[in-house]
mmCIF file of C-alpha atoms in Angstrom:
data_model
loop_
_atom_site.group_PDB
_atom_site.id
_atom_site.type_symbol
_atom_site.label_atom_id
_atom_site.label_comp_id
_atom_site.label_asym_id
_atom_site.label_seq_id
_atom_site.Cartn_x
_atom_site.Cartn_y
_atom_site.Cartn_z
ATOM 1 C CA MET N 25 6.189 3.595 -8.012
ATOM 2 C CA ILE N 26 9.949 3.454 -7.706
ATOM 3 C CA LYS N 27 11.319 6.543 -5.963
ATOM 4 C CA PHE N 28 15.073 5.924 -6.193
ATOM 5 C CA ILE N 29 17.715 3.362 -7.140
ATOM 6 C CA LEU N 30 21.191 3.312 -5.600
ATOM 7 C CA MET N 31 24.294 1.242 -6.243
ATOM 8 C CA VAL N 32 26.634 1.333 -3.268
ATOM 9 C CA ASN N 33 29.907 -0.423 -2.473
ATOM 10 C CA LYS N 34 30.701 -2.189 0.815
ATOM 11 C CA GLN N 35 32.375 0.946 2.177
ATOM 12 C CA GLY N 36 29.142 2.918 1.746
ATOM 13 C CA GLN N 37 30.225 4.978 -1.272
ATOM 14 C CA THR N 38 27.450 5.629 -3.774
ATOM 15 C CA ARG N 39 28.494 4.536 -7.252
ATOM 16 C CA LEU N 40 25.233 5.236 -9.084
ATOM 17 C CA SER N 41 22.041 6.964 -8.033
ATOM 18 C CA SER N 42 18.844 7.680 -9.877
ATOM 19 C CA TYR N 43 15.879 9.546 -8.369
ATOM 20 C CA TYR N 44 12.354 9.531 -9.766
ATOM 21 C CA GLU N 45 10.935 12.218 -7.477
ATOM 22 C CA TRP N 46 12.430 15.597 -6.726
ATOM 23 C CA LEU N 47 14.638 15.883 -3.656
ATOM 24 C CA SER N 48 17.166 18.610 -2.935
ATOM 25 C CA ILE N 49 20.857 17.716 -2.880
ATOM 26 C CA GLU N 50 20.893 18.007 0.916
ATOM 27 C CA GLU N 51 17.872 15.687 1.235
ATOM 28 C CA ARG N 52 19.420 13.185 -1.164
ATOM 29 C CA GLY N 53 22.669 13.153 0.782
ATOM 30 C CA ALA N 54 20.915 12.664 4.116
ATOM 31 C CA LEU N 55 18.596 9.985 2.677
ATOM 32 C CA GLU N 56 21.476 8.084 1.072
ATOM 33 C CA ALA N 57 23.638 8.256 4.190
ATOM 34 C CA GLU N 58 20.896 6.940 6.463
ATOM 35 C CA ILE N 59 19.656 4.193 4.138
ATOM 36 C CA ILE N 60 23.185 3.024 3.302
ATOM 37 C CA ARG N 61 24.066 2.924 6.996
ATOM 38 C CA LYS N 62 20.963 0.835 7.737
ATOM 39 C CA CYS N 63 21.504 -1.571 4.800
ATOM 40 C CA LEU N 64 25.206 -2.116 5.495
ATOM 41 C CA GLY N 65 24.466 -2.713 9.167
ATOM 42 C CA ARG N 66 22.101 -5.605 8.493
ATOM 43 C CA THR N 67 23.242 -9.228 8.451
ATOM 44 C CA GLU N 68 22.729 -11.622 5.548
ATOM 45 C CA ARG N 69 20.142 -13.510 7.608
ATOM 46 C CA GLN N 70 17.916 -10.461 7.946
ATOM 47 C CA CYS N 71 15.138 -9.713 5.486
ATOM 48 C CA SER N 72 16.033 -7.637 2.416
ATOM 49 C CA PHE N 73 13.030 -5.357 2.980
ATOM 50 C CA MET N 74 12.748 -2.530 5.473
ATOM 51 C CA GLU N 75 10.730 0.608 5.966
ATOM 52 C CA TYR N 76 12.349 4.013 6.204
ATOM 53 C CA ARG N 77 10.375 7.238 6.484
ATOM 54 C CA ASN N 78 7.642 6.920 3.858
ATOM 55 C CA TYR N 79 9.603 4.450 1.699
ATOM 56 C CA ARG N 80 9.801 0.707 1.567
ATOM 57 C CA VAL N 81 13.454 -0.110 0.878
ATOM 58 C CA ILE N 82 14.408 -3.308 -0.950
ATOM 59 C CA TYR N 83 18.067 -4.162 -1.328
ATOM 60 C CA ARG N 84 20.285 -7.002 -2.473
ATOM 61 C CA ARG N 85 24.016 -7.527 -2.380
ATOM 62 C CA TYR N 86 25.877 -8.807 -5.433
ATOM 63 C CA ALA N 87 29.619 -9.288 -4.859
ATOM 64 C CA SER N 88 30.921 -5.938 -3.614
ATOM 65 C CA LEU N 89 27.878 -3.849 -4.601
ATOM 66 C CA PHE N 90 24.574 -3.243 -2.858
ATOM 67 C CA PHE N 91 21.613 -2.478 -5.115
ATOM 68 C CA ILE N 92 19.074 -0.444 -3.126
ATOM 69 C CA VAL N 93 15.601 0.480 -4.394
ATOM 70 C CA GLY N 94 13.141 2.748 -2.592
ATOM 71 C CA VAL N 95 9.445 2.447 -3.456
ATOM 72 C CA ASP N 96 6.068 3.676 -2.203
ATOM 73 C CA GLN N 97 4.942 2.079 1.048
ATOM 74 C CA LYS N 98 2.078 0.030 -0.357
ATOM 75 C CA GLU N 99 2.119 0.211 -4.145
ATOM 76 C CA GLU N 100 4.973 -2.097 -5.156
ATOM 77 C CA ASN N 101 5.544 -5.822 -4.724
ATOM 78 C CA GLU N 102 8.829 -6.447 -2.900
ATOM 79 C CA LEU N 103 9.530 -9.693 -4.746
ATOM 80 C CA GLY N 104 8.931 -7.924 -8.050
ATOM 81 C CA ILE N 105 11.521 -5.314 -7.069
ATOM 82 C CA LEU N 106 14.004 -8.073 -6.170
ATOM 83 C CA GLU N 107 13.409 -9.473 -9.671
ATOM 84 C CA LEU N 108 14.040 -5.990 -11.096
ATOM 85 C CA ILE N 109 17.356 -5.814 -9.217
ATOM 86 C CA HIS N 110 18.299 -9.258 -10.527
ATOM 87 C CA ALA N 111 17.361 -8.296 -14.105
ATOM 88 C CA LEU N 112 19.445 -5.109 -13.793
ATOM 89 C CA VAL N 113 22.453 -7.057 -12.530
ATOM 90 C CA GLU N 114 22.107 -9.686 -15.280
ATOM 91 C CA THR N 115 21.843 -6.977 -17.936
ATOM 92 C CA LEU N 116 24.896 -5.122 -16.609
ATOM 93 C CA ASP N 117 26.712 -8.454 -16.412
ATOM 94 C CA LYS N 118 25.856 -9.272 -20.018
ATOM 95 C CA TYR N 119 26.989 -5.869 -21.277
ATOM 96 C CA PHE N 120 30.181 -5.530 -19.236
ATOM 97 C CA GLU N 121 31.004 -9.282 -19.184
ATOM 98 C CA GLN N 122 31.327 -9.942 -15.431
ATOM 99 C CA VAL N 123 30.404 -6.482 -14.174
ATOM 100 C CA CYS N 124 32.337 -5.081 -11.242
ATOM 101 C CA GLU N 125 32.443 -1.820 -9.347
ATOM 102 C CA LEU N 126 35.135 -0.390 -11.648
ATOM 103 C CA ASP N 127 32.939 -0.984 -14.712
ATOM 104 C CA ILE N 128 30.246 1.155 -13.120
ATOM 105 C CA MET N 129 32.721 3.852 -12.068
ATOM 106 C CA PHE N 130 34.447 4.190 -15.438
ATOM 107 C CA ASN N 131 31.325 3.744 -17.583
ATOM 108 C CA LEU N 132 28.791 5.635 -15.496
ATOM 109 C CA GLU N 133 26.924 7.028 -18.508
ATOM 110 C CA LYS N 134 26.454 3.518 -19.935
ATOM 111 C CA ALA N 135 25.250 2.195 -16.586
ATOM 112 C CA HIS N 136 22.734 5.069 -16.411
ATOM 113 C CA PHE N 137 21.681 4.381 -20.002
ATOM 114 C CA ILE N 138 20.977 0.725 -19.174
ATOM 115 C CA LEU N 139 19.090 1.700 -16.017
ATOM 116 C CA ASP N 140 17.053 4.264 -17.969
ATOM 117 C CA GLU N 141 16.106 1.587 -20.503
ATOM 118 C CA ILE N 142 14.695 -0.533 -17.664
ATOM 119 C CA VAL N 143 13.064 2.130 -15.460
ATOM 120 C CA MET N 144 11.468 5.335 -16.712
ATOM 121 C CA ASN N 145 9.789 7.893 -14.440
ATOM 122 C CA GLY N 146 9.684 5.336 -11.624
ATOM 123 C CA ALA N 147 7.946 2.619 -13.644
ATOM 124 C CA ILE N 148 9.475 -0.576 -14.986
ATOM 125 C CA VAL N 149 9.208 -0.366 -18.770
ATOM 126 C CA GLU N 150 11.460 -3.189 -20.029
ATOM 127 C CA THR N 151 12.925 -6.390 -18.624
ATOM 128 C CA SER N 152 14.196 -8.153 -21.743
ATOM 129 C CA LYS N 153 18.012 -8.073 -21.778
ATOM 130 C CA THR N 154 18.049 -8.141 -25.578
ATOM 131 C CA ASN N 155 15.699 -5.161 -25.890
ATOM 132 C CA ILE N 156 17.543 -3.229 -23.184
ATOM 133 C CA LEU N 157 20.986 -3.718 -24.716
ATOM 134 C CA GLN N 158 20.028 -3.214 -28.366
ATOM 135 C CA PRO N 159 20.202 0.636 -28.345
ATOM 136 C CA ILE N 160 23.478 0.833 -26.410
ATOM 137 C CA LEU N 161 25.092 -1.804 -28.647
ATOM 138 C CA LEU N 162 24.034 0.228 -31.688
ATOM 139 C CA LEU N 163 25.614 3.332 -30.145
ATOM 140 C CA ASP N 164 28.805 1.392 -29.445
ATOM 141 C CA LYS N 165 28.870 0.051 -32.988
ATOM 142 C CA ASN N 166 28.423 3.529 -34.509
ATOM 143 C CA SER N 167 31.037 5.133 -32.265
ATOM 144 C CA LYS N 168 33.816 2.820 -33.457
#
């Protein structure tokens, strides 16, 4: 089960976070700070998987953003999570047309909407870009 998803810039600032288990604000802040510090400190030649506390952390860097996913120690396939990260990036890229950090910052609700279409309650529910984007495109069409 997926426990959390973070999008972080190269300076370590969290741009988007989504948690699928309850943690207090203090715990979230401490968890994010430690995981971000560990991910940013790793070189490109190091593995994209690491263990932290009772999580297995899978991350990938796309341009100036790090996509970090925390999962149960033994339940999830790391390569499957890397595919999830890639599908999320491709979907954001298709919607925002060359997504960048500013797109996420200024359209945070849309980024959360897209993420919520892909992952619900810590489980991957959809990976088709067309099916993911259909509801948000309908909302955009009706709001104009």
